[in-house]
mmCIF file of C-alpha atoms and ligand atoms in Angstrom:
data_model
loop_
_atom_site.group_PDB
_atom_site.id
_atom_site.type_symbol
_atom_site.label_atom_id
_atom_site.label_comp_id
_atom_site.label_asym_id
_atom_site.label_seq_id
_atom_site.Cartn_x
_atom_site.Cartn_y
_atom_site.Cartn_z
ATOM 1 C CA MET A 1 25.908 -1.875 22.102
ATOM 2 C CA GLU A 2 23.751 -1.015 24.964
ATOM 3 C CA THR A 3 19.923 -1.012 23.777
ATOM 4 C CA LYS A 4 17.798 1.621 25.838
ATOM 5 C CA PHE A 5 14.422 0.497 26.554
ATOM 6 C CA TRP A 6 11.800 3.116 27.098
ATOM 7 C CA GLU A 7 8.453 2.241 29.101
ATOM 8 C CA LEU A 8 6.013 4.894 27.362
ATOM 9 C CA LYS A 9 3.515 4.729 30.063
ATOM 10 C CA LYS A 10 5.916 6.749 32.436
ATOM 11 C CA ASN A 11 7.079 9.827 30.666
ATOM 12 C CA PRO A 12 6.112 9.582 26.694
ATOM 13 C CA GLU A 13 7.315 13.190 25.783
ATOM 14 C CA ALA A 14 10.982 12.769 27.315
ATOM 15 C CA ALA A 15 11.483 9.163 26.106
ATOM 16 C CA ILE A 16 10.497 10.017 22.105
ATOM 17 C CA GLY A 17 12.816 13.514 22.454
ATOM 18 C CA GLU A 18 15.848 11.136 23.362
ATOM 19 C CA ALA A 19 15.076 8.508 20.648
ATOM 20 C CA ALA A 20 14.595 11.363 18.160
ATOM 21 C CA GLU A 21 17.871 13.056 19.290
ATOM 22 C CA LEU A 22 19.464 9.475 18.835
ATOM 23 C CA ILE A 23 17.614 8.958 15.112
ATOM 24 C CA ARG A 24 19.241 12.567 14.253
ATOM 25 C CA ARG A 25 22.860 11.629 15.502
ATOM 26 C CA GLY A 26 22.798 8.448 12.970
ATOM 27 C CA GLU A 27 21.600 5.491 15.493
ATOM 28 C CA LEU A 28 18.910 3.020 14.844
ATOM 29 C CA VAL A 29 15.644 3.237 17.283
ATOM 30 C CA ALA A 30 12.557 0.963 16.805
ATOM 31 C CA PHE A 31 9.439 2.450 17.572
ATOM 32 C CA PRO A 32 5.445 1.234 17.562
ATOM 33 C CA THR A 33 3.592 1.784 14.450
ATOM 34 C CA GLU A 34 -0.584 0.801 13.895
ATOM 35 C CA THR A 35 0.618 -2.416 11.911
ATOM 36 C CA VAL A 36 3.802 -3.802 13.239
ATOM 37 C CA TYR A 37 6.689 -2.207 14.928
ATOM 38 C CA GLY A 38 9.634 -0.373 12.924
ATOM 39 C CA LEU A 39 13.384 -0.429 12.996
ATOM 40 C CA GLY A 40 13.740 3.394 12.437
ATOM 41 C CA ALA A 41 16.678 5.570 11.258
ATOM 42 C CA ASP A 42 17.635 8.958 9.617
ATOM 43 C CA GLY A 43 16.121 8.254 5.960
ATOM 44 C CA LEU A 44 18.374 11.001 4.522
ATOM 45 C CA ASN A 45 21.637 9.958 6.010
ATOM 46 C CA GLY A 46 23.011 6.677 3.876
ATOM 47 C CA THR A 47 25.452 5.879 6.902
ATOM 48 C CA ALA A 48 22.565 5.443 9.280
ATOM 49 C CA VAL A 49 20.485 3.406 6.493
ATOM 50 C CA GLU A 50 23.045 1.352 6.288
ATOM 51 C CA LYS A 51 22.905 0.392 9.949
ATOM 52 C CA ILE A 52 19.682 -1.120 9.524
ATOM 53 C CA PHE A 53 20.619 -3.846 7.147
ATOM 54 C CA ALA A 54 23.423 -4.780 9.174
ATOM 55 C CA ALA A 55 21.161 -5.178 12.165
ATOM 56 C CA LYS A 56 18.453 -7.021 10.558
ATOM 57 C CA GLY A 57 20.644 -8.940 8.342
ATOM 58 C CA ARG A 58 18.777 -7.779 5.493
ATOM 59 C CA PRO A 59 19.639 -8.481 2.059
ATOM 60 C CA GLY A 60 20.550 -5.511 0.154
ATOM 61 C CA ASP A 61 18.394 -5.596 -2.665
ATOM 62 C CA ASN A 62 15.557 -4.856 -0.635
ATOM 63 C CA PRO A 63 14.460 -1.216 -0.234
ATOM 64 C CA LEU A 64 13.029 0.368 2.672
ATOM 65 C CA ILE A 65 9.908 2.804 3.378
ATOM 66 C CA LEU A 66 10.116 6.329 4.088
ATOM 67 C CA HIS A 67 7.878 7.283 6.916
ATOM 68 C CA ILE A 68 6.677 10.964 6.886
ATOM 69 C CA ALA A 69 4.254 12.850 9.827
ATOM 70 C CA ASP A 70 2.652 15.472 7.501
ATOM 71 C CA THR A 71 1.432 15.191 3.777
ATOM 72 C CA GLU A 72 4.120 17.982 2.480
ATOM 73 C CA GLN A 73 7.059 15.848 3.367
ATOM 74 C CA ILE A 74 6.721 13.778 0.569
ATOM 75 C CA LEU A 75 7.403 16.819 -1.900
ATOM 76 C CA PRO A 76 11.184 16.884 -1.414
ATOM 77 C CA LEU A 77 11.445 13.007 -1.778
ATOM 78 C CA THR A 78 9.599 12.700 -5.397
ATOM 79 C CA THR A 79 9.781 14.325 -8.675
ATOM 80 C CA GLY A 80 6.284 13.893 -9.191
ATOM 81 C CA LEU A 81 2.770 12.632 -7.881
ATOM 82 C CA SER A 82 0.062 10.905 -9.935
ATOM 83 C CA GLU A 83 -3.602 11.660 -9.540
ATOM 84 C CA ASN A 84 -3.610 7.880 -7.898
ATOM 85 C CA ALA A 85 -1.177 8.998 -5.787
ATOM 86 C CA ARG A 86 -2.852 12.202 -4.269
ATOM 87 C CA ALA A 87 -6.128 10.423 -4.089
ATOM 88 C CA LEU A 88 -4.589 7.714 -1.875
ATOM 89 C CA MET A 89 -2.717 9.954 0.326
ATOM 90 C CA ASP A 90 -5.873 12.262 0.652
ATOM 91 C CA THR A 91 -8.083 8.906 1.237
ATOM 92 C CA PHE A 92 -5.995 6.771 3.387
ATOM 93 C CA TRP A 93 -3.502 8.790 5.282
ATOM 94 C CA PRO A 94 -2.254 8.551 7.867
ATOM 95 C CA GLY A 95 -2.818 5.008 7.921
ATOM 96 C CA PRO A 96 -1.615 1.595 7.095
ATOM 97 C CA LEU A 97 -0.782 2.583 3.514
ATOM 98 C CA THR A 98 2.466 2.593 1.540
ATOM 99 C CA ILE A 99 2.619 4.083 -1.934
ATOM 100 C CA VAL A 100 5.495 3.549 -4.186
ATOM 101 C CA VAL A 101 6.102 7.038 -6.183
ATOM 102 C CA PRO A 102 9.091 8.225 -8.421
ATOM 103 C CA ARG A 103 12.337 9.038 -6.106
ATOM 104 C CA SER A 104 14.125 12.138 -6.046
ATOM 105 C CA GLU A 105 17.963 12.911 -5.755
ATOM 106 C CA ILE A 106 18.142 13.763 -2.381
ATOM 107 C CA ILE A 107 17.217 9.790 -1.305
ATOM 108 C CA PRO A 108 20.365 7.710 -0.455
ATOM 109 C CA ASP A 109 20.748 4.488 -2.670
ATOM 110 C CA GLY A 110 20.711 2.493 0.455
ATOM 111 C CA VAL A 111 16.872 3.246 0.845
ATOM 112 C CA THR A 112 15.940 2.606 -2.640
ATOM 113 C CA ALA A 113 18.199 -0.358 -3.296
ATOM 114 C CA GLY A 114 18.870 1.279 -6.576
ATOM 115 C CA LEU A 115 15.429 1.247 -7.732
ATOM 116 C CA GLU A 116 14.290 4.976 -9.417
ATOM 117 C CA THR A 117 11.038 4.662 -7.004
ATOM 118 C CA VAL A 118 10.765 5.434 -3.371
ATOM 119 C CA ALA A 119 7.806 3.607 -0.898
ATOM 120 C CA VAL A 120 6.400 6.472 1.406
ATOM 121 C CA ARG A 121 3.752 5.973 4.477
ATOM 122 C CA MET A 122 2.405 8.363 6.928
ATOM 123 C CA PRO A 123 1.634 6.181 9.941
ATOM 124 C CA SER A 124 -1.392 7.001 12.089
ATOM 125 C CA HIS A 125 0.365 5.697 15.587
ATOM 126 C CA PRO A 126 0.487 8.578 18.053
ATOM 127 C CA VAL A 127 4.227 7.776 18.887
ATOM 128 C CA ALA A 128 5.452 7.363 15.150
ATOM 129 C CA VAL A 129 3.924 10.600 14.312
ATOM 130 C CA ALA A 130 5.649 12.628 17.760
ATOM 131 C CA LEU A 131 8.962 10.407 16.769
ATOM 132 C CA ILE A 132 8.923 11.687 13.008
ATOM 133 C CA ARG A 133 8.120 15.497 13.913
ATOM 134 C CA ALA A 134 10.609 15.514 16.793
ATOM 135 C CA ALA A 135 13.532 13.708 14.540
ATOM 136 C CA GLY A 136 12.356 16.636 11.947
ATOM 137 C CA CYS A 137 13.237 13.845 9.246
ATOM 138 C CA PRO A 138 11.833 11.177 7.173
ATOM 139 C CA ILE A 139 12.289 7.743 9.023
ATOM 140 C CA ALA A 140 13.071 4.862 6.904
ATOM 141 C CA ALA A 141 12.181 1.805 8.765
ATOM 142 C CA PRO A 142 11.159 -1.784 7.867
ATOM 143 C CA SER A 143 9.711 -4.290 10.246
ATOM 144 C CA ALA A 144 11.872 -4.526 13.600
ATOM 145 C CA ASN A 145 12.881 -8.211 13.230
ATOM 146 C CA VAL A 146 16.068 -10.189 12.334
ATOM 147 C CA SER A 147 15.105 -11.010 8.534
ATOM 148 C CA GLY A 148 13.459 -14.098 8.102
ATOM 149 C CA LYS A 149 11.138 -13.945 11.272
ATOM 150 C CA PRO A 150 7.574 -12.626 11.761
ATOM 151 C CA SER A 151 7.577 -9.166 11.939
ATOM 152 C CA PRO A 152 7.514 -7.844 15.663
ATOM 153 C CA THR A 153 4.077 -6.517 17.065
ATOM 154 C CA ASN A 154 4.910 -5.883 20.849
ATOM 155 C CA ALA A 155 8.215 -4.481 22.254
ATOM 156 C CA GLN A 156 9.502 -7.603 23.835
ATOM 157 C CA ASP A 157 9.710 -9.451 20.340
ATOM 158 C CA VAL A 158 11.616 -6.508 19.157
ATOM 159 C CA ALA A 159 13.560 -6.808 22.275
ATOM 160 C CA GLU A 160 14.190 -10.597 21.199
ATOM 161 C CA ASP A 161 15.368 -9.758 17.736
ATOM 162 C CA MET A 162 17.262 -6.491 18.110
ATOM 163 C CA THR A 163 18.681 -6.382 21.984
ATOM 164 C CA GLY A 164 22.493 -5.143 21.764
ATOM 165 C CA LYS A 165 22.027 -4.474 18.166
ATOM 166 C CA ILE A 166 20.366 -1.006 18.067
ATOM 167 C CA ALA A 167 20.266 2.111 20.079
ATOM 168 C CA GLY A 168 16.753 1.836 21.748
ATOM 169 C CA ILE A 169 13.201 0.554 21.812
ATOM 170 C CA LEU A 170 10.521 2.245 21.934
ATOM 171 C CA ASP A 171 7.556 0.654 23.805
ATOM 172 C CA GLY A 172 4.121 1.275 22.762
ATOM 173 C CA GLY A 173 1.955 -2.016 23.647
ATOM 174 C CA ASN A 174 0.718 -4.137 21.169
ATOM 175 C CA CYS A 175 0.168 -2.969 17.076
ATOM 176 C CA GLY A 176 -3.647 -2.850 16.679
ATOM 177 C CA ILE A 177 -3.303 -4.049 13.012
ATOM 178 C CA GLY A 178 -0.833 -6.396 13.345
ATOM 179 C CA VAL A 179 0.335 -7.007 9.732
ATOM 180 C CA GLU A 180 2.127 -4.847 7.756
ATOM 181 C CA SER A 181 0.663 -1.826 5.539
ATOM 182 C CA THR A 182 -0.383 -2.277 2.136
ATOM 183 C CA VAL A 183 2.302 -1.259 -0.670
ATOM 184 C CA VAL A 184 0.753 0.397 -3.719
ATOM 185 C CA ASP A 185 2.791 1.210 -6.998
ATOM 186 C CA THR A 186 1.239 4.538 -8.042
ATOM 187 C CA THR A 187 3.914 4.692 -11.052
ATOM 188 C CA SER A 188 1.990 2.184 -13.298
ATOM 189 C CA PRO A 189 -1.209 3.471 -15.402
ATOM 190 C CA VAL A 190 -3.395 1.056 -13.404
ATOM 191 C CA PRO A 191 -2.367 1.241 -9.315
ATOM 192 C CA THR A 192 -1.526 -2.078 -8.448
ATOM 193 C CA ILE A 193 -1.084 -3.969 -4.839
ATOM 194 C CA LEU A 194 2.640 -5.070 -4.403
ATOM 195 C CA ARG A 195 1.783 -6.330 -1.198
ATOM 196 C CA PRO A 196 -1.476 -6.797 0.522
ATOM 197 C CA GLY A 197 -2.015 -5.294 4.011
ATOM 198 C CA GLY A 198 -4.207 -2.907 6.423
ATOM 199 C CA ILE A 199 -6.147 -1.326 3.610
ATOM 200 C CA THR A 200 -7.946 -3.850 1.707
ATOM 201 C CA ARG A 201 -8.190 -4.091 -2.096
ATOM 202 C CA GLU A 202 -11.971 -3.289 -1.712
ATOM 203 C CA MET A 203 -11.432 -0.072 0.047
ATOM 204 C CA LEU A 204 -8.520 0.765 -2.655
ATOM 205 C CA GLU A 205 -11.027 -0.241 -5.626
ATOM 206 C CA GLU A 206 -13.760 1.792 -4.181
ATOM 207 C CA ARG A 207 -11.347 5.118 -4.070
ATOM 208 C CA LEU A 208 -9.893 4.416 -7.392
ATOM 209 C CA GLY A 209 -11.946 2.111 -9.641
ATOM 210 C CA VAL A 210 -9.936 -0.703 -10.973
ATOM 211 C CA VAL A 211 -6.722 -1.746 -9.069
ATOM 212 C CA GLU A 212 -4.452 -4.864 -10.010
ATOM 213 C CA VAL A 213 -2.836 -7.267 -7.519
ATOM 214 C CA ASP A 214 1.044 -8.528 -8.684
ATOM 215 C CA PRO A 215 0.288 -11.750 -9.911
ATOM 216 C CA ALA A 216 3.573 -13.086 -8.390
ATOM 217 C CA LEU A 217 2.031 -12.741 -4.733
ATOM 218 C CA ASN A 218 0.228 -16.273 -5.469
ATOM 219 C CA GLY A 219 3.566 -18.345 -4.937
ATOM 220 C CA ASP A 220 4.361 -18.972 -8.445
ATOM 221 C CA PRO A 221 8.198 -19.140 -8.299
ATOM 222 C CA ALA A 222 8.293 -18.233 -12.057
ATOM 223 C CA LEU A 223 6.832 -14.995 -11.372
ATOM 224 C CA ARG A 224 8.983 -12.256 -9.752
ATOM 225 C CA PRO A 225 7.466 -9.991 -7.433
ATOM 226 C CA LYS A 226 7.464 -6.237 -8.165
ATOM 227 C CA ALA A 227 8.337 -5.741 -4.125
ATOM 228 C CA PRO A 228 11.919 -7.016 -3.852
ATOM 229 C CA GLY A 229 10.858 -8.201 -0.226
ATOM 230 C CA MET A 230 7.828 -10.244 -1.295
ATOM 231 C CA LYS A 231 10.161 -12.817 -2.895
ATOM 232 C CA TYR A 232 11.874 -14.030 0.416
ATOM 233 C CA ARG A 233 10.450 -16.720 2.373
ATOM 234 C CA HIS A 234 9.408 -14.444 5.353
ATOM 235 C CA TYR A 235 7.280 -15.243 8.462
ATOM 236 C CA ALA A 236 8.505 -18.450 8.952
ATOM 237 C CA PRO A 237 8.263 -20.348 12.066
ATOM 238 C CA LYS A 238 11.177 -23.325 12.825
ATOM 239 C CA ALA A 239 8.369 -26.141 12.452
ATOM 240 C CA PRO A 240 6.956 -26.965 9.023
ATOM 241 C CA VAL A 241 3.560 -25.421 8.670
ATOM 242 C CA TYR A 242 0.616 -26.960 6.718
ATOM 243 C CA LEU A 243 -2.411 -25.777 5.753
ATOM 244 C CA TYR A 244 -6.309 -26.497 5.062
ATOM 245 C CA GLU A 245 -8.038 -24.398 3.131
ATOM 246 C CA GLY A 246 -11.622 -24.065 1.456
ATOM 247 C CA PRO A 247 -15.229 -24.706 3.065
ATOM 248 C CA ARG A 248 -14.438 -27.703 5.391
ATOM 249 C CA ALA A 249 -11.130 -26.309 6.185
ATOM 250 C CA ALA A 250 -12.130 -26.223 10.233
ATOM 251 C CA ASP A 251 -13.784 -30.016 10.369
ATOM 252 C CA ARG A 252 -10.605 -31.371 8.446
ATOM 253 C CA LEU A 253 -8.447 -29.497 10.793
ATOM 254 C CA THR A 254 -10.201 -30.664 14.200
ATOM 255 C CA GLU A 255 -9.876 -34.744 12.806
ATOM 256 C CA ALA A 256 -6.263 -34.292 11.663
ATOM 257 C CA ALA A 257 -5.358 -32.831 14.926
ATOM 258 C CA MET A 258 -7.511 -35.796 17.053
ATOM 259 C CA ARG A 259 -5.661 -38.385 14.631
ATOM 260 C CA ALA A 260 -2.277 -36.759 16.014
ATOM 261 C CA GLN A 261 -3.295 -36.923 19.314
ATOM 262 C CA LYS A 262 -3.785 -40.547 19.096
ATOM 263 C CA GLN A 263 -0.558 -41.116 17.655
ATOM 264 C CA GLY A 264 0.775 -38.888 20.454
ATOM 265 C CA MET A 265 2.249 -36.462 18.197
ATOM 266 C CA HIS A 266 3.785 -33.005 19.682
ATOM 267 C CA ILE A 267 2.200 -30.739 16.827
ATOM 268 C CA GLY A 268 1.198 -27.001 16.679
ATOM 269 C CA VAL A 269 -2.551 -26.482 15.692
ATOM 270 C CA LEU A 270 -3.542 -22.784 14.393
ATOM 271 C CA CYS A 271 -7.016 -22.201 14.506
ATOM 272 C CA ASP A 272 -10.041 -19.797 15.677
ATOM 273 C CA ASP A 273 -12.002 -20.104 18.962
ATOM 274 C CA ARG A 274 -14.395 -22.118 17.654
ATOM 275 C CA VAL A 275 -12.132 -24.955 16.578
ATOM 276 C CA LYS A 276 -9.977 -24.493 19.657
ATOM 277 C CA ALA A 277 -13.303 -25.055 21.908
ATOM 278 C CA ARG A 278 -14.633 -27.899 19.791
ATOM 279 C CA LEU A 279 -11.026 -29.813 20.204
ATOM 280 C CA GLU A 280 -10.444 -29.303 23.756
ATOM 281 C CA GLY A 281 -14.239 -30.579 24.375
ATOM 282 C CA SER A 282 -12.853 -34.116 22.815
ATOM 283 C CA LEU A 283 -9.346 -34.444 23.612
ATOM 284 C CA ARG A 284 -7.948 -36.368 26.419
ATOM 285 C CA ARG A 285 -6.387 -34.629 29.575
ATOM 286 C CA GLY A 286 -2.490 -34.602 29.374
ATOM 287 C CA HIS A 287 -2.627 -34.313 25.353
ATOM 288 C CA THR A 288 0.141 -33.703 23.310
ATOM 289 C CA LEU A 289 -1.099 -30.778 21.057
ATOM 290 C CA GLU A 290 -0.403 -27.054 21.399
ATOM 291 C CA ILE A 291 -3.638 -25.522 20.450
ATOM 292 C CA LEU A 292 -3.428 -21.514 19.960
ATOM 293 C CA SER A 293 -6.557 -19.690 18.755
ATOM 294 C CA TRP A 294 -5.900 -16.541 17.047
ATOM 295 C CA GLY A 295 -9.455 -15.344 18.545
ATOM 296 C CA GLU A 296 -12.826 -14.770 15.986
ATOM 297 C CA GLY A 297 -12.527 -13.165 12.793
ATOM 298 C CA LYS A 298 -10.100 -11.765 10.358
ATOM 299 C CA PRO A 299 -8.796 -8.793 12.427
ATOM 300 C CA ASP A 300 -8.056 -11.052 15.222
ATOM 301 C CA LEU A 301 -5.925 -13.400 12.914
ATOM 302 C CA ALA A 302 -4.210 -10.113 11.469
ATOM 303 C CA GLU A 303 -3.593 -8.629 14.694
ATOM 304 C CA HIS A 304 -1.978 -12.005 16.299
ATOM 305 C CA LEU A 305 -0.592 -13.919 13.253
ATOM 306 C CA TYR A 306 2.708 -13.076 14.124
ATOM 307 C CA GLU A 307 2.677 -13.189 17.660
ATOM 308 C CA LEU A 308 1.233 -16.948 17.523
ATOM 309 C CA LEU A 309 4.136 -17.628 14.999
ATOM 310 C CA ARG A 310 6.656 -16.535 17.565
ATOM 311 C CA ASP A 311 4.874 -18.642 20.350
ATOM 312 C CA PHE A 312 5.143 -21.474 18.015
ATOM 313 C CA ASP A 313 8.747 -21.137 17.878
ATOM 314 C CA ARG A 314 9.121 -21.150 21.913
ATOM 315 C CA LEU A 315 6.826 -24.458 22.054
ATOM 316 C CA ALA A 316 8.909 -26.188 19.396
ATOM 317 C CA PRO A 317 6.196 -28.624 18.292
ATOM 318 C CA GLU A 318 7.200 -31.461 15.566
ATOM 319 C CA MET A 319 4.780 -29.495 12.987
ATOM 320 C CA ILE A 320 2.133 -27.033 12.782
ATOM 321 C CA ILE A 321 -1.114 -27.574 11.214
ATOM 322 C CA GLY A 322 -3.576 -24.502 10.596
ATOM 323 C CA MET A 323 -6.738 -23.650 8.570
ATOM 324 C CA GLY A 324 -7.111 -20.723 6.233
ATOM 325 C CA VAL A 325 -9.880 -17.940 5.579
ATOM 326 C CA ASP A 326 -11.362 -16.380 2.655
ATOM 327 C CA GLU A 327 -9.338 -13.636 0.860
ATOM 328 C CA LYS A 328 -12.102 -11.133 1.393
ATOM 329 C CA GLY A 329 -11.287 -8.029 3.091
ATOM 330 C CA LEU A 330 -8.129 -8.701 5.547
ATOM 331 C CA GLY A 331 -8.203 -12.182 4.252
ATOM 332 C CA LEU A 332 -6.046 -11.165 1.324
ATOM 333 C CA ALA A 333 -3.487 -9.824 3.599
ATOM 334 C CA VAL A 334 -3.395 -12.424 6.078
ATOM 335 C CA MET A 335 -3.414 -15.285 3.429
ATOM 336 C CA ASN A 336 -0.710 -14.214 2.030
ATOM 337 C CA ARG A 337 1.472 -14.071 5.258
ATOM 338 C CA LEU A 338 -0.272 -17.356 6.306
ATOM 339 C CA ARG A 339 0.609 -19.137 2.814
ATOM 340 C CA LYS A 340 4.183 -17.762 3.145
ATOM 341 C CA ALA A 341 4.614 -19.422 6.464
ATOM 342 C CA ALA A 342 3.336 -22.373 5.012
ATOM 343 C CA GLY A 343 5.823 -22.366 2.303
ATOM 344 C CA TYR A 344 2.607 -23.080 0.106
ATOM 345 C CA GLN A 345 1.976 -26.355 1.943
ATOM 346 C CA ILE A 346 -1.777 -26.403 1.210
ATOM 347 C CA LEU A 347 -4.313 -28.465 1.649
ATOM 348 C CA LEU A 348 -7.851 -27.587 -0.007
ATOM 349 C CA ALA A 349 -10.694 -29.426 2.346
ATOM 350 C CA GLU A 350 -13.973 -29.541 -0.282
ATOM 351 C CA GLU A 351 -16.975 -30.831 0.676
ATOM 352 C CA ASP A 352 -16.359 -34.499 -0.293
ATOM 353 C CA ARG A 353 -12.674 -34.747 -0.614
ATOM 354 C CA ILE A 354 -8.907 -33.481 0.319
ATOM 355 C CA ALA A 355 -7.301 -32.023 -2.859
ATOM 356 C CA VAL A 356 -4.023 -30.709 -3.058
ATOM 357 C CA ARG A 357 -4.027 -26.882 -3.495
ATOM 358 C CA SER A 358 -0.176 -26.192 -4.103
ATOM 359 C CA GLY A 359 3.203 -28.434 -2.150
ATOM 360 C CA LYS A 360 3.897 -31.888 -1.829
ATOM 361 C CA ASP A 361 4.921 -34.707 0.612
ATOM 362 C CA PHE A 362 2.293 -33.895 2.622
ATOM 363 C CA PRO A 363 1.983 -36.288 6.432
ATOM 364 C CA GLU A 364 -0.340 -39.262 5.604
ATOM 365 C CA PHE A 365 -2.531 -37.950 8.755
ATOM 366 C CA LEU A 366 -3.230 -34.825 6.873
ATOM 367 C CA LEU A 367 -5.024 -36.602 3.855
ATOM 368 C CA VAL A 368 -7.214 -39.596 5.387
ATOM 369 C CA PRO A 369 -10.538 -38.274 5.084
ATOM 370 C CA GLU A 370 -12.620 -39.453 8.301
ATOM 371 C CA GLU A 371 -15.089 -42.366 7.346
HETATM 372 O O1 TXA B 401 3.611 -1.503 8.160
HETATM 373 C C1 TXA B 401 5.005 -1.571 7.402
HETATM 374 O O2 TXA B 401 5.091 -0.997 6.094
HETATM 375 C C2 TXA B 401 6.018 -1.503 8.289
HETATM 376 C C3 TXA B 401 6.086 -0.478 9.256
HETATM 377 C C4 TXA B 401 7.364 -0.361 9.972
HETATM 378 O O3 TXA B 401 5.658 0.932 8.718
HETATM 379 N N1 TXA B 401 7.188 -1.521 7.723
HETATM 380 C C5 TXA B 401 7.692 -2.346 6.657
HETATM 381 O O4 TXA B 401 8.962 -2.486 5.721
HETATM 382 O O5 TXA B 401 6.799 -3.394 6.627
HETATM 383 P P1 TXA B 401 9.490 -3.510 5.482
HETATM 384 O O6 TXA B 401 10.637 -3.209 4.954
HETATM 385 O O7 TXA B 401 9.584 -4.876 6.123
HETATM 386 O O8 TXA B 401 8.780 -3.964 4.213
HETATM 387 C C6 TXA B 401 8.694 -3.256 2.984
HETATM 388 C C7 TXA B 401 8.155 -3.551 1.932
HETATM 389 C C8 TXA B 401 9.326 -4.663 1.264
HETATM 390 O O9 TXA B 401 8.515 -5.736 0.493
HETATM 391 C C9 TXA B 401 10.047 -4.037 -0.098
HETATM 392 O O10 TXA B 401 10.771 -4.651 -1.175
HETATM 393 C C10 TXA B 401 8.926 -3.093 -0.480
HETATM 394 O O11 TXA B 401 8.087 -2.577 0.658
HETATM 395 N N2 TXA B 401 9.228 -1.914 -0.928
HETATM 396 C C11 TXA B 401 9.848 -0.653 -0.754
HETATM 397 N N3 TXA B 401 10.383 0.099 -1.378
HETATM 398 C C12 TXA B 401 9.782 -0.301 -2.977
HETATM 399 C C13 TXA B 401 9.809 0.353 -4.239
HETATM 400 N N4 TXA B 401 10.358 1.218 -4.518
HETATM 401 N N5 TXA B 401 9.217 -0.616 -4.971
HETATM 402 C C14 TXA B 401 8.590 -1.706 -4.484
HETATM 403 N N6 TXA B 401 8.632 -2.105 -3.424
HETATM 404 C C15 TXA B 401 9.114 -1.374 -2.593
HETATM 405 MG MG1 MG B 402 9.279 -6.759 6.837
#
């Protein structure tokens, strides 16, 4: 299949009109949102929705989010909204929040993967909004990556995964937030975060009072996540990833990187600007490290994480070592993604020692404390 690529700088209305027409005809079009790129289909057309699963190689038991452009558009999709659901819609829509509500009959089973609930989100990205309005239907859209790869945050990464498999790609530049929307179950008595994202736990609690976080998100394999998609090993680059967390994470990462270069290892280092500057100040010329920085704070980490994981795949280091951040604010969402990328191979860099937080068989050079 030939995949159209629309550069939106030129003539956005015409391109969005063409893309909407393809959606109405049951084809797939990738489009930008404020979180990550989505792979869209007419959400009320079961045949079109099936094409999403084929293009992504997505397991059929993983339900999709329906994207809408106006609040009233949710009404035919659900049998009823709880007070919590309405409060969240009023406060956080449009934006990076998905709510899980009871589904109505008109939704194809492919969208909900047989569940009695449906996930709905109203994005704020102007291209997404214009596309949904022009298509005149809710748009079912997962992230526009091949299943198992990091979500795409720019149109080139979408093209890498989807060229030849879908009808078109709307290029709206880089996504600002960079991690997927927060998914909140509003059907339980206490609202529960099923996937942390752009709207933080603190923001939800300020509006709703108590909010729970699905305990399965901590990586305990005995617990089954309530969002089916959270059980898969997403966001995984090809090389194994090891993480340092805790108060001395930056120091331990710096020391390990120095040892790796002495041994001539070709390894990736994922860190912030400070650690990168410190390393580059002390490394020999012609060193064998691939040091990629996300910038300064958590918003930079969220914005660039997926792009950096994809960059590491191109650089093909033998392994990647990185550092974590605390779980306040956006930290919960980025650490959820980063820990998954690391397959939960995590060391805790305490003040006076390195402990294993989770995982096993760590390479020796990560564990030696500097004398
Ligand atoms: O930011 C986002 O949400 C992006 C953009 C494109 O909007 N979309 C996205 O979709 O991340 P996807 O399909 O990659 O992730 C949807 C998540 C999955 O973990 C899925 O299992 C969960 O939402 N989900 C969907 N419907 C659900 C339901 N009825 N109950 C529980 N979890 C659900
Ligand atoms: Mg996804």
